[in-house]
């Protein structure tokens, strides 16, 4: 135990050369909503707006100190790339960062800014698996150090500094710690440290519903590769949890893992942005999002709860999509394919069925002279879910034929 605590303490002291401890804030908005103390560990306020810098820095620090290498390679389309770039610039080390060809220019540009002349960015592969293979092959050829985003003991040790800071910043140790999980490095580091330093703490893990690699591994008894991953929560959409993180987490019950629906996460992102002015990426909102599930179970009452907000690299070009997904999940927006009679006054008849709070957000109609009916794609926004239920009742009563395609994934992706 002493070695672990000492090693993490040494990592934390070294990290202070890069940035001060990220805030641990008692959040009044969430505390009032759930009737208990909700504390937020604001990793979104780290220099690269993510905790990933901690692990990259620690692994690089130890390799340089050991004299093994000053050339580092990684594969990433996001926060890990930026953390490696930032650390390379700090150490004056050489970095080669492999990113998928499909990586948004905004992320490429930010990585280049953080790394400056210390790094080279290589764009290769349409999919991350292709990028990862290329990076690992390059590292072997160049005899460079490959920096895994999570499957590394030194990276996990660096992420554990989150827990050390947490204990130093709170008036008393937390009763419950909620951790987002992607590859598992953060969760492994924080649980390992707190199990020794604050043995009374309990843990809940939050994963995206479309990428529950930890829950799958705990159910199977070993890491498994998910056949399909929803990439919306890009900071945590991992098909297979790391072997080393799983070795630390394997003792937890699958019941300790909660999965957050991607569309519901959008509501949480907007809530934190609009009410608190906190900008969170989807993965950064995971721990806050599952509070509602724990509250429904009665698992928050009387507890001091710590939520790790893992990142805030949110591209505001995604905001319209986030709002759209949030409205659809909340039942405030629906899309219909409507059969409209091809006769004068048919559109007016339909419009008269709309309620005072119903607003047409989209309308596409193609009149076809050889048919008695035309098809309409229509999107309706409203202020309460019951208004849309009442609208469908009026459509049924009026004899309109329609199909609700809001939750039809294929049609929604093609038409909406």
Tab-separated table of C-alpha atoms in Angstrom:
chain	number	residue	atom	x	y	z
A	1	UNK	CA	0.000	0.000	0.000
A	2	UNK	CA	2.779	2.435	0.914
A	3	UNK	CA	4.406	2.033	-2.511
A	4	UNK	CA	1.174	2.892	-4.318
A	5	UNK	CA	0.458	5.974	-2.222
A	6	UNK	CA	4.063	7.145	-2.469
A	7	UNK	CA	4.225	6.602	-6.229
A	8	UNK	CA	1.007	8.532	-6.843
A	9	UNK	CA	2.182	11.297	-4.501
A	10	UNK	CA	5.413	11.583	-6.502
A	11	UNK	CA	3.433	11.745	-9.738
A	12	UNK	CA	1.189	14.456	-8.302
A	13	UNK	CA	4.167	16.585	-7.231
A	14	UNK	CA	5.664	16.295	-10.714
A	15	UNK	CA	2.376	17.206	-12.404
A	16	UNK	CA	2.348	20.508	-10.522
A	17	UNK	CA	5.062	21.612	-12.978
A	18	UNK	CA	2.320	21.557	-15.635
A	19	UNK	CA	-0.798	22.839	-13.911
A	20	UNK	CA	-2.357	23.399	-10.487
A	21	UNK	CA	-4.828	20.913	-9.063
A	22	UNK	CA	-8.142	21.007	-10.887
A	23	UNK	CA	-11.028	22.294	-8.708
A	24	UNK	CA	-13.198	20.046	-6.565
A	25	UNK	CA	-16.458	21.990	-6.360
A	26	UNK	CA	-19.594	21.497	-4.299
A	27	UNK	CA	-22.326	22.043	-6.909
A	28	UNK	CA	-25.379	23.798	-5.507
A	29	UNK	CA	-27.606	23.104	-8.513
A	30	UNK	CA	-27.131	19.331	-8.420
A	31	UNK	CA	-27.062	19.178	-4.620
A	32	UNK	CA	-30.468	20.877	-4.465
A	33	UNK	CA	-31.886	18.630	-7.175
A	34	UNK	CA	-30.853	15.402	-5.450
A	35	UNK	CA	-31.034	16.489	-1.831
A	36	UNK	CA	-27.461	15.589	-0.941
A	37	UNK	CA	-23.898	16.857	-1.410
A	38	UNK	CA	-22.768	16.551	-5.035
A	39	UNK	CA	-19.130	17.438	-5.641
A	40	UNK	CA	-17.617	17.805	-9.116
A	41	UNK	CA	-13.977	17.053	-9.879
A	42	UNK	CA	-13.455	19.468	-12.764
A	43	UNK	CA	-11.005	17.706	-15.069
A	44	UNK	CA	-12.540	19.759	-17.867
A	45	UNK	CA	-10.469	22.655	-16.475
A	46	UNK	CA	-7.105	20.939	-16.992
A	47	UNK	CA	-4.862	22.579	-19.640
A	48	UNK	CA	-6.033	20.223	-22.403
A	49	UNK	CA	-9.556	20.147	-20.908
A	50	UNK	CA	-9.174	16.477	-19.943
A	51	UNK	CA	-7.562	14.232	-17.330
A	52	UNK	CA	-5.690	12.421	-20.128
A	53	UNK	CA	-2.728	14.749	-19.705
A	54	UNK	CA	-2.017	13.201	-16.300
A	55	UNK	CA	-1.390	9.686	-17.561
A	56	UNK	CA	0.528	10.754	-20.664
A	57	UNK	CA	2.749	13.049	-18.604
A	58	UNK	CA	3.468	10.417	-15.948
A	59	UNK	CA	4.353	7.684	-18.435
A	60	UNK	CA	6.592	10.076	-20.359
A	61	UNK	CA	8.227	11.369	-17.165
A	62	UNK	CA	9.151	7.898	-16.007
A	63	UNK	CA	10.500	6.817	-19.404
A	64	UNK	CA	12.691	9.919	-19.660
A	65	UNK	CA	13.894	9.560	-16.070
A	66	UNK	CA	14.849	5.937	-16.766
A	67	UNK	CA	16.729	7.049	-19.866
A	68	UNK	CA	14.849	4.598	-22.091
A	69	UNK	CA	13.438	6.974	-24.685
A	70	UNK	CA	12.653	10.517	-25.751
A	71	UNK	CA	10.550	9.593	-28.790
A	72	UNK	CA	6.917	8.846	-28.033
A	73	UNK	CA	4.156	7.546	-30.284
A	74	UNK	CA	0.412	7.398	-29.730
A	75	UNK	CA	-2.805	6.783	-31.636
A	76	UNK	CA	-5.774	8.967	-30.761
A	77	UNK	CA	-8.462	11.139	-32.294
A	78	UNK	CA	-8.979	13.279	-29.224
A	79	UNK	CA	-7.967	13.905	-25.633
A	80	UNK	CA	-5.079	11.438	-25.406
A	81	UNK	CA	-3.462	12.978	-28.490
A	82	UNK	CA	-3.696	16.433	-26.962
A	83	UNK	CA	-2.284	15.225	-23.650
A	84	UNK	CA	0.678	13.551	-25.343
A	85	UNK	CA	1.299	16.652	-27.458
A	86	UNK	CA	1.232	18.930	-24.409
A	87	UNK	CA	3.614	16.683	-22.452
A	88	UNK	CA	6.022	16.367	-25.406
A	89	UNK	CA	6.283	20.133	-25.590
A	90	UNK	CA	6.865	20.345	-21.827
A	91	UNK	CA	9.695	17.784	-21.879
A	92	UNK	CA	11.140	18.864	-25.221
A	93	UNK	CA	10.613	15.293	-26.360
A	94	UNK	CA	9.749	14.096	-29.857
A	95	UNK	CA	6.204	12.943	-30.426
A	96	UNK	CA	4.556	11.233	-33.376
A	97	UNK	CA	0.791	11.269	-33.110
A	98	UNK	CA	-1.288	9.072	-35.383
A	99	UNK	CA	-4.856	10.218	-35.999
A	100	UNK	CA	-7.589	8.808	-38.264
A	101	UNK	CA	-8.049	10.594	-41.571
A	102	UNK	CA	-11.628	11.301	-40.482
A	103	UNK	CA	-10.558	13.287	-37.375
A	104	UNK	CA	-12.204	16.756	-37.379
A	105	UNK	CA	-9.794	19.568	-38.276
A	106	UNK	CA	-10.597	21.291	-34.996
A	107	UNK	CA	-9.057	18.390	-33.033
A	108	UNK	CA	-6.056	18.177	-35.339
A	109	UNK	CA	-5.415	21.907	-35.021
A	110	UNK	CA	-5.703	21.832	-31.206
A	111	UNK	CA	-3.270	18.930	-30.989
A	112	UNK	CA	-0.802	20.790	-33.198
A	113	UNK	CA	-1.119	23.926	-31.057
A	114	UNK	CA	-0.451	21.988	-27.836
A	115	UNK	CA	2.561	20.157	-29.270
A	116	UNK	CA	4.113	22.837	-31.441
A	117	UNK	CA	7.387	21.857	-33.069
A	118	UNK	CA	7.787	18.885	-30.715
A	119	UNK	CA	5.258	16.731	-32.543
A	120	UNK	CA	4.421	15.355	-35.947
A	121	UNK	CA	0.844	14.394	-36.797
A	122	UNK	CA	0.286	11.455	-39.131
A	123	UNK	CA	-3.197	11.056	-40.585
A	124	UNK	CA	-3.855	7.460	-41.556
A	125	UNK	CA	-6.748	5.001	-41.560
A	126	UNK	CA	-10.466	5.591	-41.914
A	127	UNK	CA	-11.101	3.715	-38.651
A	128	UNK	CA	-9.282	3.883	-35.333
A	129	UNK	CA	-8.209	0.227	-35.405
A	130	UNK	CA	-6.283	0.941	-38.625
A	131	UNK	CA	-4.703	4.019	-37.048
A	132	UNK	CA	-3.710	2.084	-33.926
A	133	UNK	CA	-2.053	-0.687	-35.928
A	134	UNK	CA	-0.073	1.831	-37.963
A	135	UNK	CA	1.084	3.651	-34.812
A	136	UNK	CA	2.218	0.466	-33.083
A	137	UNK	CA	4.100	-0.719	-36.154
A	138	UNK	CA	5.796	2.677	-36.461
A	139	UNK	CA	6.813	2.658	-32.784
A	140	UNK	CA	8.389	-0.779	-33.200
A	141	UNK	CA	10.255	0.243	-36.351
A	142	UNK	CA	11.550	3.462	-34.768
A	143	UNK	CA	12.247	1.868	-31.370
A	144	UNK	CA	10.067	4.552	-29.836
A	145	UNK	CA	7.854	4.316	-26.749
A	146	UNK	CA	4.213	3.639	-27.574
A	147	UNK	CA	1.935	5.459	-25.127
A	148	UNK	CA	-1.321	3.606	-24.590
A	149	UNK	CA	-4.258	5.811	-23.589
A	150	UNK	CA	-5.235	3.457	-20.751
A	151	UNK	CA	-3.573	0.023	-20.849
A	152	UNK	CA	-0.378	1.046	-19.080
A	153	UNK	CA	0.624	0.913	-15.416
A	154	UNK	CA	2.321	4.320	-15.601
A	155	UNK	CA	-0.684	5.894	-17.305
A	156	UNK	CA	-3.007	4.440	-14.654
A	157	UNK	CA	-0.702	5.766	-11.933
A	158	UNK	CA	-0.904	9.230	-13.469
A	159	UNK	CA	-4.702	9.127	-13.588
A	160	UNK	CA	-4.744	8.159	-9.905
A	161	UNK	CA	-3.565	11.673	-9.037
A	162	UNK	CA	-7.204	12.691	-9.548
A	163	UNK	CA	-8.030	10.733	-6.387
A	164	UNK	CA	-5.162	12.201	-4.373
A	165	UNK	CA	-6.321	15.730	-5.211
A	166	UNK	CA	-9.922	14.810	-4.459
A	167	UNK	CA	-9.114	13.759	-0.897
A	168	UNK	CA	-6.978	16.844	-0.303
A	169	UNK	CA	-9.720	19.182	-1.529
A	170	UNK	CA	-12.788	17.772	0.256
A	171	UNK	CA	-13.524	18.364	3.950
A	172	UNK	CA	-14.027	14.604	4.386
A	173	UNK	CA	-13.591	11.603	2.073
A	174	UNK	CA	-16.518	10.967	-0.281
A	175	UNK	CA	-18.994	8.218	0.495
A	176	UNK	CA	-19.632	7.525	-3.177
A	177	UNK	CA	-17.412	8.185	-6.189
A	178	UNK	CA	-18.897	8.082	-9.694
A	179	UNK	CA	-16.369	7.439	-12.439
A	180	UNK	CA	-16.782	7.531	-16.212
A	181	UNK	CA	-15.336	4.536	-18.027
A	182	UNK	CA	-13.952	4.208	-21.530
A	183	UNK	CA	-10.769	2.152	-21.635
A	184	UNK	CA	-10.734	2.072	-17.830
A	185	UNK	CA	-7.469	3.844	-16.958
A	186	UNK	CA	-9.073	6.586	-14.872
A	187	UNK	CA	-11.417	4.190	-13.072
A	188	UNK	CA	-8.580	1.761	-12.322
A	189	UNK	CA	-6.275	4.460	-10.967
A	190	UNK	CA	-8.860	6.210	-8.814
A	191	UNK	CA	-10.344	3.024	-7.323
A	192	UNK	CA	-6.917	1.554	-6.573
A	193	UNK	CA	-5.805	4.702	-4.766
A	194	UNK	CA	-9.009	5.297	-2.813
A	195	UNK	CA	-9.359	1.674	-1.745
A	196	UNK	CA	-6.101	2.210	0.148
A	197	UNK	CA	-6.385	5.872	1.130
A	198	UNK	CA	-10.157	6.044	1.829
A	199	UNK	CA	-11.309	2.448	2.293
A	200	UNK	CA	-14.891	3.422	3.159
A	201	UNK	CA	-15.638	4.891	-0.278
A	202	UNK	CA	-18.027	3.124	-2.616
A	203	UNK	CA	-17.862	3.289	-6.404
A	204	UNK	CA	-20.253	3.536	-9.311
A	205	UNK	CA	-19.074	3.358	-12.912
A	206	UNK	CA	-20.806	5.176	-15.750
A	207	UNK	CA	-20.563	3.998	-19.359
A	208	UNK	CA	-22.334	5.035	-22.552
A	209	UNK	CA	-25.142	2.644	-23.416
A	210	UNK	CA	-23.636	2.075	-26.829
A	211	UNK	CA	-20.182	1.216	-25.471
A	212	UNK	CA	-20.507	-0.637	-22.174
A	213	UNK	CA	-17.174	-2.460	-22.341
A	214	UNK	CA	-16.664	-2.699	-18.554
A	215	UNK	CA	-20.156	-4.042	-17.870
A	216	UNK	CA	-19.723	-6.608	-20.638
A	217	UNK	CA	-16.332	-7.674	-19.271
A	218	UNK	CA	-17.598	-8.011	-15.685
A	219	UNK	CA	-20.531	-10.117	-16.877
A	220	UNK	CA	-18.225	-12.359	-18.923
A	221	UNK	CA	-15.434	-12.537	-16.332
A	222	UNK	CA	-12.821	-11.184	-18.763
A	223	UNK	CA	-12.449	-8.377	-21.327
A	224	UNK	CA	-14.633	-8.903	-24.374
A	225	UNK	CA	-14.806	-6.994	-27.637
A	226	UNK	CA	-18.160	-5.372	-28.337
A	227	UNK	CA	-19.482	-6.156	-31.803
A	228	UNK	CA	-20.834	-2.629	-32.241
A	229	UNK	CA	-20.037	0.695	-30.580
A	230	UNK	CA	-21.977	3.938	-30.801
A	231	UNK	CA	-19.317	6.608	-31.417
A	232	UNK	CA	-21.347	9.589	-30.124
A	233	UNK	CA	-19.604	9.525	-26.722
A	234	UNK	CA	-16.255	9.627	-28.472
A	235	UNK	CA	-14.231	10.017	-25.268
A	236	UNK	CA	-15.589	6.742	-23.834
A	237	UNK	CA	-16.765	4.733	-26.841
A	238	UNK	CA	-14.323	1.853	-26.451
A	239	UNK	CA	-15.048	-1.619	-27.801
A	240	UNK	CA	-12.788	-3.432	-25.316
A	241	UNK	CA	-11.687	-2.332	-21.868
A	242	UNK	CA	-7.944	-2.490	-21.239
A	243	UNK	CA	-6.458	-5.623	-19.712
A	244	UNK	CA	-4.631	-3.787	-16.919
A	245	UNK	CA	-7.625	-1.645	-15.940
A	246	UNK	CA	-9.831	-4.727	-15.895
A	247	UNK	CA	-7.383	-6.511	-13.583
A	248	UNK	CA	-8.040	-3.727	-11.040
A	249	UNK	CA	-11.796	-3.525	-11.656
A	250	UNK	CA	-12.664	-7.209	-11.994
A	251	UNK	CA	-13.762	-7.503	-8.363
A	252	UNK	CA	-16.707	-5.144	-8.822
A	253	UNK	CA	-20.213	-6.420	-9.523
A	254	UNK	CA	-21.761	-5.616	-12.919
A	255	UNK	CA	-24.533	-3.959	-10.890
A	256	UNK	CA	-22.057	-1.194	-10.023
A	257	UNK	CA	-21.953	-0.177	-13.687
A	258	UNK	CA	-24.696	2.122	-14.964
A	259	UNK	CA	-25.182	2.835	-18.646
A	260	UNK	CA	-26.284	6.244	-19.889
A	261	UNK	CA	-28.379	6.515	-23.070
A	262	UNK	CA	-26.562	8.710	-25.579
A	263	UNK	CA	-29.604	10.919	-26.208
A	264	UNK	CA	-30.209	11.393	-22.477
A	265	UNK	CA	-26.610	12.541	-22.092
A	266	UNK	CA	-27.496	15.405	-24.421
A	267	UNK	CA	-30.059	16.645	-21.886
A	268	UNK	CA	-27.365	16.595	-19.194
A	269	UNK	CA	-24.881	18.456	-21.398
A	270	UNK	CA	-27.432	21.197	-22.124
A	271	UNK	CA	-28.511	21.402	-18.483
A	272	UNK	CA	-24.945	21.926	-17.252
A	273	UNK	CA	-24.269	24.436	-20.020
A	274	UNK	CA	-27.456	26.470	-19.643
A	275	UNK	CA	-27.766	26.398	-15.841
A	276	UNK	CA	-24.172	26.233	-14.633
A	277	UNK	CA	-22.185	27.506	-17.624
A	278	UNK	CA	-20.105	24.299	-17.525
A	279	UNK	CA	-19.028	22.969	-20.921
A	280	UNK	CA	-18.790	19.179	-20.925
A	281	UNK	CA	-18.115	16.726	-23.718
A	282	UNK	CA	-20.403	13.663	-23.777
A	283	UNK	CA	-17.913	11.508	-21.828
A	284	UNK	CA	-17.435	14.331	-19.329
A	285	UNK	CA	-21.159	14.331	-18.547
A	286	UNK	CA	-21.435	10.585	-17.856
A	287	UNK	CA	-20.976	10.692	-14.077
A	288	UNK	CA	-23.536	13.496	-13.691
A	289	UNK	CA	-26.052	11.839	-16.009
A	290	UNK	CA	-26.342	8.630	-13.965
A	291	UNK	CA	-27.157	10.565	-10.771
A	292	UNK	CA	-30.816	10.356	-11.801
A	293	UNK	CA	-30.634	6.554	-11.914
A	294	UNK	CA	-29.038	6.400	-8.478
A	295	UNK	CA	-31.621	8.822	-7.100
A	296	UNK	CA	-34.414	6.615	-8.423
A	297	UNK	CA	-32.840	3.694	-6.534
A	298	UNK	CA	-32.608	5.751	-3.336
A	299	UNK	CA	-28.831	5.328	-3.440
A	300	UNK	CA	-27.863	8.994	-2.939
A	301	UNK	CA	-29.639	9.901	0.296
A	302	UNK	CA	-27.286	11.120	2.986
A	303	UNK	CA	-24.171	10.514	0.910
A	304	UNK	CA	-21.319	12.825	0.009
A	305	UNK	CA	-21.009	12.131	-3.726
A	306	UNK	CA	-18.003	12.886	-5.935
A	307	UNK	CA	-18.513	12.960	-9.717
A	308	UNK	CA	-15.485	13.101	-11.978
A	309	UNK	CA	-16.151	15.357	-14.981
A	310	UNK	CA	-13.534	13.837	-17.224
A	311	UNK	CA	-13.410	16.320	-20.077
A	312	UNK	CA	-14.740	19.453	-21.724
A	313	UNK	CA	-13.524	19.206	-25.316
A	314	UNK	CA	-16.878	19.984	-26.840
A	315	UNK	CA	-17.061	21.197	-30.418
A	316	UNK	CA	-19.893	23.743	-30.519
A	317	UNK	CA	-20.622	22.761	-34.096
A	318	UNK	CA	-22.216	19.695	-32.454
A	319	UNK	CA	-24.631	21.815	-30.421
A	320	UNK	CA	-27.536	21.567	-32.902
A	321	UNK	CA	-27.195	17.777	-32.906
A	322	UNK	CA	-27.069	17.694	-29.099
A	323	UNK	CA	-30.208	19.834	-28.849
A	324	UNK	CA	-31.979	17.667	-31.427
A	325	UNK	CA	-31.141	14.434	-29.613
A	326	UNK	CA	-32.122	15.917	-26.250
A	327	UNK	CA	-35.536	17.018	-27.541
A	328	UNK	CA	-36.233	13.642	-29.089
A	329	UNK	CA	-35.281	11.766	-25.908
A	330	UNK	CA	-37.429	14.085	-23.787
A	331	UNK	CA	-40.420	13.525	-26.075
A	332	UNK	CA	-40.524	17.169	-27.123
A	333	UNK	CA	-39.839	16.542	-30.802
A	334	UNK	CA	-41.088	13.913	-33.220
A	335	UNK	CA	-40.824	13.203	-36.904
A	336	UNK	CA	-43.627	11.716	-38.976
A	337	UNK	CA	-44.134	10.484	-42.517
A	338	UNK	CA	-47.676	11.665	-43.277
A	339	UNK	CA	-49.917	10.693	-46.203
A	340	UNK	CA	-51.499	13.918	-47.403
A	341	UNK	CA	-54.543	13.824	-49.740
A	342	UNK	CA	-53.736	15.644	-52.992
A	343	UNK	CA	-56.674	18.035	-52.915
A	344	UNK	CA	-57.098	21.725	-52.188
A	345	UNK	CA	-57.439	22.412	-48.454
A	346	UNK	CA	-55.747	19.197	-47.267
A	347	UNK	CA	-52.792	21.051	-45.775
A	348	UNK	CA	-55.129	23.490	-44.020
A	349	UNK	CA	-57.032	20.554	-42.518
A	350	UNK	CA	-53.800	19.196	-41.110
A	351	UNK	CA	-52.616	22.538	-39.739
A	352	UNK	CA	-55.886	22.969	-37.859
A	353	UNK	CA	-55.052	19.804	-35.895
A	354	UNK	CA	-51.911	21.375	-34.397
A	355	UNK	CA	-52.164	22.595	-30.823
A	356	UNK	CA	-51.173	26.097	-29.640
A	357	UNK	CA	-47.789	24.829	-28.382
A	358	UNK	CA	-46.977	22.726	-31.470
A	359	UNK	CA	-44.430	24.165	-33.866
A	360	UNK	CA	-43.459	22.820	-37.299
A	361	UNK	CA	-39.666	22.406	-37.307
A	362	UNK	CA	-39.443	20.672	-40.685
A	363	UNK	CA	-41.798	20.203	-43.616
A	364	UNK	CA	-41.055	18.512	-46.944
A	365	UNK	CA	-43.803	17.679	-49.441
A	366	UNK	CA	-43.664	16.509	-53.037
A	367	UNK	CA	-46.899	16.635	-55.006
A	368	UNK	CA	-47.267	13.779	-57.489
A	369	UNK	CA	-50.023	14.339	-60.040
A	370	UNK	CA	-50.571	10.659	-60.815
A	371	UNK	CA	-51.419	9.790	-57.208
A	372	UNK	CA	-54.261	10.590	-54.869
A	373	UNK	CA	-51.920	11.025	-51.910
A	374	UNK	CA	-48.511	12.623	-51.421
A	375	UNK	CA	-45.942	11.913	-48.707
A	376	UNK	CA	-44.912	14.556	-46.197
A	377	UNK	CA	-41.880	14.495	-43.909
A	378	UNK	CA	-42.801	16.660	-40.948
A	379	UNK	CA	-41.038	17.484	-37.685
A	380	UNK	CA	-43.032	18.855	-34.749
A	381	UNK	CA	-41.589	20.549	-31.637
A	382	UNK	CA	-43.631	21.258	-28.530
A	383	UNK	CA	-43.265	22.190	-24.877
A	384	UNK	CA	-44.551	19.045	-23.144
A	385	UNK	CA	-44.594	15.383	-24.267
A	386	UNK	CA	-48.353	15.148	-23.754
A	387	UNK	CA	-48.932	17.640	-26.569
A	388	UNK	CA	-47.485	15.220	-29.124
A	389	UNK	CA	-49.557	12.360	-27.726
A	390	UNK	CA	-52.666	14.518	-28.095
A	391	UNK	CA	-51.670	15.421	-31.663
A	392	UNK	CA	-51.455	11.763	-32.704
A	393	UNK	CA	-54.878	11.194	-31.173
A	394	UNK	CA	-56.299	14.017	-33.301
A	395	UNK	CA	-54.560	12.625	-36.415
A	396	UNK	CA	-56.125	9.216	-35.762
A	397	UNK	CA	-59.553	10.735	-35.259
A	398	UNK	CA	-59.252	12.723	-38.506
A	399	UNK	CA	-58.245	9.631	-40.461
A	400	UNK	CA	-54.737	10.724	-41.413
A	401	UNK	CA	-52.328	7.873	-42.179
A	402	UNK	CA	-48.906	8.483	-40.659
A	403	UNK	CA	-45.779	6.770	-39.364
A	404	UNK	CA	-43.711	7.971	-36.401
A	405	UNK	CA	-40.054	7.606	-37.511
A	406	UNK	CA	-38.466	9.390	-34.536
A	407	UNK	CA	-36.890	6.215	-33.156
A	408	UNK	CA	-36.350	4.495	-36.511
A	409	UNK	CA	-32.553	4.672	-36.609
A	410	UNK	CA	-32.142	3.964	-40.331
A	411	UNK	CA	-34.822	6.376	-41.517
A	412	UNK	CA	-33.829	9.031	-39.008
A	413	UNK	CA	-30.186	8.989	-40.153
A	414	UNK	CA	-31.235	9.203	-43.795
A	415	UNK	CA	-34.008	11.772	-43.584
A	416	UNK	CA	-33.393	13.884	-40.466
